[in-house]
């Protein structure tokens, strides 16, 4: 009943502080229904998302009904969109918002960036956009910068649920001179700093979308999906989880298990934590979430807690799920994989199995999905 009443206007639900429109620009009206209250925001942001109402709920106010999405013909496409825009002929999109995701004690800065593509650069969950920062390539004067790939952190409907935006999760790449310890701006990441410094209304050049290895298999809505991320590698998994637990997609009714492992430095570095915590609250039988905080937690040996330590902690259960057909995904810095592979090999040997043979079988069954950078 509540969701049908709200569906009379395009609506979006925000379950954490990473709203795609700054709360400060809104005038609000409160709406109550069956002891639950919502804030109905009616002022228009300057981002160009005009004539739209936005329903915002805090974690404490959130209710189980899912959010309506449109246009539903995005579900009719049988093959994922690929390379609609090339590096040499990119699409000019518009920055909607840039919000810092991490707390003051996080090492480095990570931003949630919403981009308005007007519905002209559609994508599927698990795909990437190429971003071409403005300016010239210093190694090739007179030519644009090289394209940088970023995993998309939203579903195909975007954070505004209308199929017109996409979100990126970007860590600002900053270089510090090892001798002086001071920042050297000339060596900072060109694209990440451009994106994190962007303002609403700024233009951004997009190529893509690209990628098929991280697409979410939907042939079995009751499947198990084990997602392992470090840092901004959580981006595609945010898209998966919003599709599973937040959006009312008529053709996809998830009834399986989604299990997320996220490795970051400390509590302030956690990304989308309130959003994921809400899924734990609303879908305790379908979602599990384990955090590995390397600077705050200890593993069984007394060392720093990394994602591979969490995997080892639950290794028996993970292997049983894989034997039953579960999909397993890895996304993050490429340095995460050697430690994870070593842990999985050790666990396999303890179980009297050959990891090489098991890995080969997982790949053959299309259960193994890796995207590292």
Short mmCIF file of C-alpha atoms in Angstrom, two decimals:
data_model
loop_
_atom_site.label_atom_id
_atom_site.label_comp_id
_atom_site.label_asym_id
_atom_site.label_seq_id
_atom_site.Cartn_x
_atom_site.Cartn_y
_atom_site.Cartn_z
CA UNK A 1 0.00 0.00 0.00
CA UNK A 2 2.73 2.46 0.93
CA UNK A 3 4.74 1.80 -2.18
CA UNK A 4 1.71 2.16 -4.44
CA UNK A 5 0.90 5.53 -2.93
CA UNK A 6 4.41 6.75 -3.47
CA UNK A 7 4.59 5.41 -7.01
CA UNK A 8 2.34 8.19 -8.24
CA UNK A 9 5.52 10.28 -8.57
CA UNK A 10 8.99 9.18 -9.67
CA UNK A 11 10.68 8.23 -6.44
CA UNK A 12 14.08 7.41 -5.10
CA UNK A 13 15.04 5.99 -1.75
CA UNK A 14 18.22 7.00 0.02
CA UNK A 15 19.33 4.65 2.78
CA UNK A 16 22.60 6.28 3.69
CA UNK A 17 24.36 9.60 3.71
CA UNK A 18 25.47 9.21 0.09
CA UNK A 19 22.39 10.82 -1.41
CA UNK A 20 22.66 11.78 -5.02
CA UNK A 21 21.19 15.22 -4.28
CA UNK A 22 22.54 17.31 -1.37
CA UNK A 23 20.02 17.43 1.46
CA UNK A 24 20.83 21.09 2.06
CA UNK A 25 19.12 22.15 -1.17
CA UNK A 26 15.75 20.69 -0.22
CA UNK A 27 12.64 21.96 1.48
CA UNK A 28 10.96 19.00 3.11
CA UNK A 29 7.49 17.76 3.97
CA UNK A 30 6.88 14.82 6.25
CA UNK A 31 4.54 11.99 5.27
CA UNK A 32 3.37 9.25 7.66
CA UNK A 33 1.79 5.89 6.91
CA UNK A 34 1.22 3.00 9.32
CA UNK A 35 3.61 4.35 11.94
CA UNK A 36 6.38 4.93 9.41
CA UNK A 37 7.49 8.38 8.32
CA UNK A 38 9.15 9.63 5.15
CA UNK A 39 10.60 12.94 4.13
CA UNK A 40 9.25 14.16 0.80
CA UNK A 41 11.72 16.49 -0.84
CA UNK A 42 10.23 18.81 -3.42
CA UNK A 43 12.83 21.44 -4.23
CA UNK A 44 14.68 20.88 -7.46
CA UNK A 45 18.44 20.51 -7.45
CA UNK A 46 20.53 22.43 -9.92
CA UNK A 47 21.74 19.22 -11.53
CA UNK A 48 19.13 19.26 -14.29
CA UNK A 49 17.00 16.55 -12.66
CA UNK A 50 13.94 18.77 -12.85
CA UNK A 51 10.32 18.23 -11.93
CA UNK A 52 11.21 15.24 -9.80
CA UNK A 53 10.22 14.42 -6.27
CA UNK A 54 12.65 12.46 -4.15
CA UNK A 55 11.63 10.28 -1.24
CA UNK A 56 14.46 9.99 1.29
CA UNK A 57 14.46 7.55 4.19
CA UNK A 58 17.06 7.10 6.87
CA UNK A 59 18.06 3.60 7.97
CA UNK A 60 15.86 3.96 11.05
CA UNK A 61 12.86 4.99 8.96
CA UNK A 62 13.34 2.49 6.15
CA UNK A 63 10.61 0.02 5.31
CA UNK A 64 10.72 -3.22 3.37
CA UNK A 65 8.74 -2.24 0.22
CA UNK A 66 11.04 -1.91 -2.76
CA UNK A 67 11.39 1.06 -5.06
CA UNK A 68 9.70 1.25 -8.43
CA UNK A 69 12.04 1.63 -11.40
CA UNK A 70 11.66 2.77 -14.98
CA UNK A 71 11.81 2.41 -17.91
CA UNK A 72 11.14 -1.30 -17.62
CA UNK A 73 12.07 -1.84 -21.25
CA UNK A 74 15.67 -1.86 -19.98
CA UNK A 75 14.81 -5.43 -18.98
CA UNK A 76 13.85 -6.39 -22.54
CA UNK A 77 17.36 -6.25 -23.98
CA UNK A 78 18.72 -9.78 -24.28
CA UNK A 79 22.42 -8.94 -24.63
CA UNK A 80 24.45 -6.47 -22.56
CA UNK A 81 25.21 -3.15 -24.26
CA UNK A 82 28.86 -2.99 -25.30
CA UNK A 83 31.05 -0.15 -26.60
CA UNK A 84 28.22 2.15 -27.56
CA UNK A 85 30.69 5.02 -27.42
CA UNK A 86 34.33 4.70 -28.45
CA UNK A 87 37.37 6.36 -26.91
CA UNK A 88 37.73 8.63 -29.94
CA UNK A 89 34.05 9.53 -30.00
CA UNK A 90 32.93 9.59 -26.37
CA UNK A 91 29.59 10.68 -24.98
CA UNK A 92 29.45 14.00 -23.15
CA UNK A 93 27.65 13.41 -19.84
CA UNK A 94 27.02 15.72 -16.88
CA UNK A 95 28.12 15.45 -13.27
CA UNK A 96 25.10 15.38 -10.93
CA UNK A 97 26.86 15.15 -7.57
CA UNK A 98 30.14 14.31 -5.88
CA UNK A 99 29.98 13.15 -2.26
CA UNK A 100 32.76 12.02 0.04
CA UNK A 101 32.08 8.48 1.21
CA UNK A 102 34.66 8.01 3.96
CA UNK A 103 35.17 9.45 7.42
CA UNK A 104 37.99 11.70 8.64
CA UNK A 105 40.17 8.83 9.86
CA UNK A 106 40.17 7.00 6.52
CA UNK A 107 43.51 6.95 4.72
CA UNK A 108 42.78 8.81 1.50
CA UNK A 109 39.55 10.06 0.03
CA UNK A 110 36.88 8.06 -1.78
CA UNK A 111 33.95 9.74 -3.54
CA UNK A 112 30.55 8.66 -4.81
CA UNK A 113 29.99 10.34 -8.17
CA UNK A 114 26.64 10.42 -9.94
CA UNK A 115 26.68 11.09 -13.67
CA UNK A 116 23.68 11.98 -15.84
CA UNK A 117 23.93 10.21 -19.21
CA UNK A 118 20.35 10.98 -20.21
CA UNK A 119 19.60 7.32 -20.85
CA UNK A 120 21.97 7.39 -23.82
CA UNK A 121 24.71 5.16 -22.39
CA UNK A 122 22.80 2.21 -20.91
CA UNK A 123 24.66 -0.53 -19.07
CA UNK A 124 24.13 -3.64 -17.01
CA UNK A 125 25.20 -4.34 -13.46
CA UNK A 126 28.87 -5.36 -13.35
CA UNK A 127 29.96 -3.33 -16.38
CA UNK A 128 32.42 -0.43 -16.53
CA UNK A 129 32.58 3.02 -18.05
CA UNK A 130 35.66 4.53 -19.59
CA UNK A 131 36.32 8.11 -18.46
CA UNK A 132 38.52 10.45 -20.48
CA UNK A 133 39.73 13.36 -18.32
CA UNK A 134 40.06 16.79 -19.92
CA UNK A 135 43.39 18.06 -21.14
CA UNK A 136 46.27 16.68 -23.18
CA UNK A 137 48.26 13.52 -22.70
CA UNK A 138 51.68 14.78 -21.53
CA UNK A 139 53.37 11.83 -23.22
CA UNK A 140 51.58 12.52 -26.51
CA UNK A 141 51.10 16.30 -26.89
CA UNK A 142 48.04 17.22 -28.91
CA UNK A 143 46.16 14.04 -28.03
CA UNK A 144 43.61 13.38 -25.26
CA UNK A 145 44.45 11.56 -22.06
CA UNK A 146 44.14 7.80 -22.07
CA UNK A 147 40.81 6.38 -21.01
CA UNK A 148 40.46 5.12 -17.42
CA UNK A 149 38.02 2.32 -16.62
CA UNK A 150 35.76 2.50 -13.58
CA UNK A 151 33.34 -0.18 -12.41
CA UNK A 152 29.80 1.17 -12.29
CA UNK A 153 28.42 1.31 -8.74
CA UNK A 154 24.72 1.47 -9.55
CA UNK A 155 22.11 -0.66 -11.25
CA UNK A 156 21.03 0.03 -14.81
CA UNK A 157 18.39 2.37 -13.37
CA UNK A 158 20.92 4.53 -11.54
CA UNK A 159 20.58 6.15 -8.14
CA UNK A 160 17.53 8.07 -9.35
CA UNK A 161 15.81 4.85 -10.54
CA UNK A 162 14.95 6.32 -13.95
CA UNK A 163 17.66 4.82 -16.17
CA UNK A 164 19.32 8.18 -16.77
CA UNK A 165 22.25 8.16 -14.34
CA UNK A 166 25.21 6.01 -13.40
CA UNK A 167 27.35 6.12 -10.27
CA UNK A 168 31.08 5.63 -9.83
CA UNK A 169 33.04 4.90 -6.65
CA UNK A 170 36.39 6.64 -7.04
CA UNK A 171 39.39 6.85 -4.74
CA UNK A 172 41.49 9.95 -5.24
CA UNK A 173 44.98 8.85 -6.32
CA UNK A 174 47.55 11.02 -4.54
CA UNK A 175 51.33 10.61 -4.83
CA UNK A 176 53.65 11.35 -1.92
CA UNK A 177 57.38 11.71 -2.44
CA UNK A 178 59.04 8.89 -0.48
CA UNK A 179 61.95 11.11 0.54
CA UNK A 180 60.14 14.28 1.58
CA UNK A 181 56.79 12.74 2.47
CA UNK A 182 55.10 15.63 0.69
CA UNK A 183 52.42 15.41 -1.96
CA UNK A 184 53.60 15.80 -5.54
CA UNK A 185 50.56 17.06 -7.52
CA UNK A 186 52.37 16.47 -10.82
CA UNK A 187 52.21 12.73 -10.17
CA UNK A 188 48.67 12.53 -8.81
CA UNK A 189 46.09 10.44 -10.67
CA UNK A 190 44.74 12.66 -13.44
CA UNK A 191 41.32 11.07 -13.82
CA UNK A 192 40.52 10.29 -10.18
CA UNK A 193 41.38 13.85 -9.13
CA UNK A 194 39.33 15.28 -11.99
CA UNK A 195 36.31 13.23 -10.93
CA UNK A 196 36.66 13.91 -7.19
CA UNK A 197 37.11 17.64 -7.83
CA UNK A 198 34.14 17.85 -10.22
CA UNK A 199 31.12 20.00 -9.45
CA UNK A 200 27.47 19.51 -10.43
CA UNK A 201 27.02 20.61 -14.01
CA UNK A 202 30.56 19.80 -15.08
CA UNK A 203 30.92 17.75 -18.26
CA UNK A 204 32.59 14.35 -18.41
CA UNK A 205 33.54 12.26 -21.44
CA UNK A 206 32.34 8.65 -21.29
CA UNK A 207 33.25 5.60 -23.37
CA UNK A 208 31.67 2.18 -23.17
CA UNK A 209 30.08 0.47 -21.46
CA UNK A 210 32.43 -2.50 -21.42
CA UNK A 211 32.88 -5.83 -19.71
CA UNK A 212 31.06 -9.16 -19.50
CA UNK A 213 33.00 -11.14 -16.89
CA UNK A 214 31.29 -9.45 -13.91
CA UNK A 215 27.74 -9.51 -15.23
CA UNK A 216 25.27 -10.77 -12.64
CA UNK A 217 23.85 -14.14 -13.77
CA UNK A 218 20.08 -14.01 -13.40
CA UNK A 219 19.04 -17.34 -14.89
CA UNK A 220 18.57 -18.71 -11.37
CA UNK A 221 17.06 -16.12 -8.98
CA UNK A 222 17.74 -18.47 -6.06
CA UNK A 223 21.48 -18.76 -6.69
CA UNK A 224 24.23 -17.95 -4.19
CA UNK A 225 26.58 -15.07 -4.95
CA UNK A 226 29.79 -14.67 -2.90
CA UNK A 227 31.31 -11.22 -3.45
CA UNK A 228 34.83 -10.36 -2.31
CA UNK A 229 36.00 -6.76 -2.57
CA UNK A 230 38.78 -4.50 -1.40
CA UNK A 231 38.10 -0.76 -1.28
CA UNK A 232 36.42 0.67 -4.36
CA UNK A 233 36.17 -2.87 -5.73
CA UNK A 234 32.83 -2.93 -3.92
CA UNK A 235 31.36 -0.84 -6.76
CA UNK A 236 29.80 -3.60 -8.90
CA UNK A 237 28.52 -5.37 -5.80
CA UNK A 238 26.61 -2.27 -4.73
CA UNK A 239 24.85 -2.51 -8.09
CA UNK A 240 24.08 -6.21 -7.58
CA UNK A 241 22.69 -5.63 -4.09
CA UNK A 242 20.51 -2.70 -5.04
CA UNK A 243 19.01 -4.83 -7.82
CA UNK A 244 18.48 -7.74 -5.43
CA UNK A 245 17.16 -5.89 -2.39
CA UNK A 246 16.21 -2.29 -3.18
CA UNK A 247 14.54 -2.22 -6.58
CA UNK A 248 11.17 -3.66 -7.57
CA UNK A 249 12.18 -5.34 -10.83
CA UNK A 250 9.23 -7.43 -12.09
CA UNK A 251 11.45 -9.83 -14.04
CA UNK A 252 13.98 -10.46 -11.25
CA UNK A 253 12.80 -11.64 -7.85
CA UNK A 254 15.89 -12.57 -5.88
CA UNK A 255 15.43 -15.39 -3.40
CA UNK A 256 18.97 -16.71 -3.05
CA UNK A 257 21.94 -15.75 -0.88
CA UNK A 258 24.22 -12.77 -1.40
CA UNK A 259 27.34 -12.80 0.78
CA UNK A 260 29.64 -9.78 0.73
CA UNK A 261 33.19 -9.66 2.08
CA UNK A 262 34.64 -6.14 2.13
CA UNK A 263 38.22 -5.34 3.07
CA UNK A 264 39.21 -1.77 4.01
CA UNK A 265 41.66 -0.13 6.42
CA UNK A 266 39.33 0.93 9.23
CA UNK A 267 35.75 1.75 10.17
CA UNK A 268 35.98 5.22 8.62
CA UNK A 269 36.98 3.59 5.33
CA UNK A 270 33.84 1.46 5.02
CA UNK A 271 31.91 2.20 1.83
CA UNK A 272 28.10 2.18 1.64
CA UNK A 273 28.01 0.59 5.09
CA UNK A 274 24.62 1.99 6.09
CA UNK A 275 23.13 0.81 2.82
CA UNK A 276 24.46 -2.72 3.28
CA UNK A 277 23.45 -2.76 6.94
CA UNK A 278 19.88 -2.02 5.91
CA UNK A 279 19.85 -5.14 3.73
CA UNK A 280 20.98 -7.16 6.75
CA UNK A 281 18.06 -5.75 8.68
CA UNK A 282 15.46 -6.28 5.98
CA UNK A 283 16.73 -9.52 4.41
CA UNK A 284 18.57 -11.51 7.10
CA UNK A 285 17.94 -14.82 5.30
CA UNK A 286 19.26 -13.58 1.96
CA UNK A 287 22.20 -11.33 2.80
CA UNK A 288 25.40 -11.75 4.78
CA UNK A 289 28.06 -9.09 5.23
CA UNK A 290 31.55 -9.56 6.64
CA UNK A 291 33.99 -6.69 7.05
CA UNK A 292 37.77 -7.06 7.23
CA UNK A 293 39.33 -3.98 8.84
CA UNK A 294 43.09 -4.37 8.50
CA UNK A 295 44.02 -1.62 10.96
CA UNK A 296 41.45 -2.47 13.61
CA UNK A 297 40.97 -6.25 13.57
CA UNK A 298 43.31 -9.17 14.11
CA UNK A 299 43.23 -12.50 12.32
CA UNK A 300 43.59 -15.85 14.07
CA UNK A 301 47.38 -15.55 14.01
CA UNK A 302 47.36 -12.10 15.58
CA UNK A 303 48.19 -10.30 12.33
CA UNK A 304 46.18 -7.75 10.41
CA UNK A 305 42.77 -8.85 9.20
CA UNK A 306 42.48 -8.99 5.41
CA UNK A 307 39.72 -10.38 3.22
CA UNK A 308 41.63 -13.62 2.71
CA UNK A 309 41.57 -14.13 6.49
CA UNK A 310 37.80 -13.77 6.50
CA UNK A 311 37.60 -16.23 3.62
CA UNK A 312 39.70 -18.72 5.59
CA UNK A 313 37.48 -18.18 8.62
CA UNK A 314 34.43 -19.30 6.62
CA UNK A 315 36.29 -21.61 4.23
CA UNK A 316 34.31 -24.79 4.86
CA UNK A 317 31.03 -23.03 4.23
CA UNK A 318 32.36 -21.22 1.17
CA UNK A 319 33.69 -24.43 -0.39
CA UNK A 320 30.40 -26.22 0.22
CA UNK A 321 28.52 -23.37 -1.44
CA UNK A 322 30.88 -23.46 -4.43
CA UNK A 323 30.35 -27.21 -4.68
CA UNK A 324 26.63 -26.47 -4.82
CA UNK A 325 27.02 -24.05 -7.72
CA UNK A 326 27.61 -20.69 -6.03
CA UNK A 327 29.15 -17.88 -8.04
CA UNK A 328 32.20 -16.14 -6.56
CA UNK A 329 33.35 -12.67 -7.57
CA UNK A 330 36.54 -10.71 -6.85
CA UNK A 331 36.96 -7.01 -7.48
CA UNK A 332 39.61 -4.57 -6.30
CA UNK A 333 43.33 -3.98 -6.55
CA UNK A 334 45.16 -6.82 -8.30
CA UNK A 335 47.37 -7.19 -5.24
CA UNK A 336 44.44 -8.81 -3.45
CA UNK A 337 44.46 -11.96 -5.57
CA UNK A 338 47.77 -13.68 -4.62
CA UNK A 339 46.85 -13.77 -0.93
CA UNK A 340 43.33 -14.96 -1.69
CA UNK A 341 44.55 -17.65 -4.10
CA UNK A 342 47.09 -18.83 -1.53
CA UNK A 343 44.39 -19.08 1.12
CA UNK A 344 42.01 -20.98 -1.18
CA UNK A 345 44.79 -23.37 -2.19
CA UNK A 346 45.67 -24.05 1.46
CA UNK A 347 42.03 -24.70 2.34
CA UNK A 348 41.61 -27.01 -0.67
CA UNK A 349 44.65 -29.03 0.35
CA UNK A 350 43.33 -29.33 3.90
CA UNK A 351 40.16 -30.75 2.39
CA UNK A 352 42.17 -33.22 0.32
CA UNK A 353 41.39 -31.44 -2.95
CA UNK A 354 43.53 -30.04 -5.74
CA UNK A 355 43.00 -26.29 -5.96
CA UNK A 356 44.17 -26.17 -9.57
CA UNK A 357 41.58 -28.74 -10.57
CA UNK A 358 38.87 -27.04 -8.52
CA UNK A 359 39.68 -23.64 -10.01
CA UNK A 360 39.61 -25.11 -13.51
CA UNK A 361 36.18 -26.58 -12.83
CA UNK A 362 34.86 -23.29 -11.38
CA UNK A 363 35.98 -21.45 -14.50
CA UNK A 364 34.50 -24.13 -16.75
CA UNK A 365 31.17 -23.81 -14.90
CA UNK A 366 31.34 -20.00 -15.18
CA UNK A 367 31.25 -19.65 -11.40
CA UNK A 368 34.54 -17.71 -11.16
CA UNK A 369 34.47 -13.96 -11.87
CA UNK A 370 37.52 -11.71 -11.45
CA UNK A 371 38.02 -8.02 -12.21
CA UNK A 372 41.12 -6.48 -10.66
CA UNK A 373 43.12 -3.41 -11.55
#
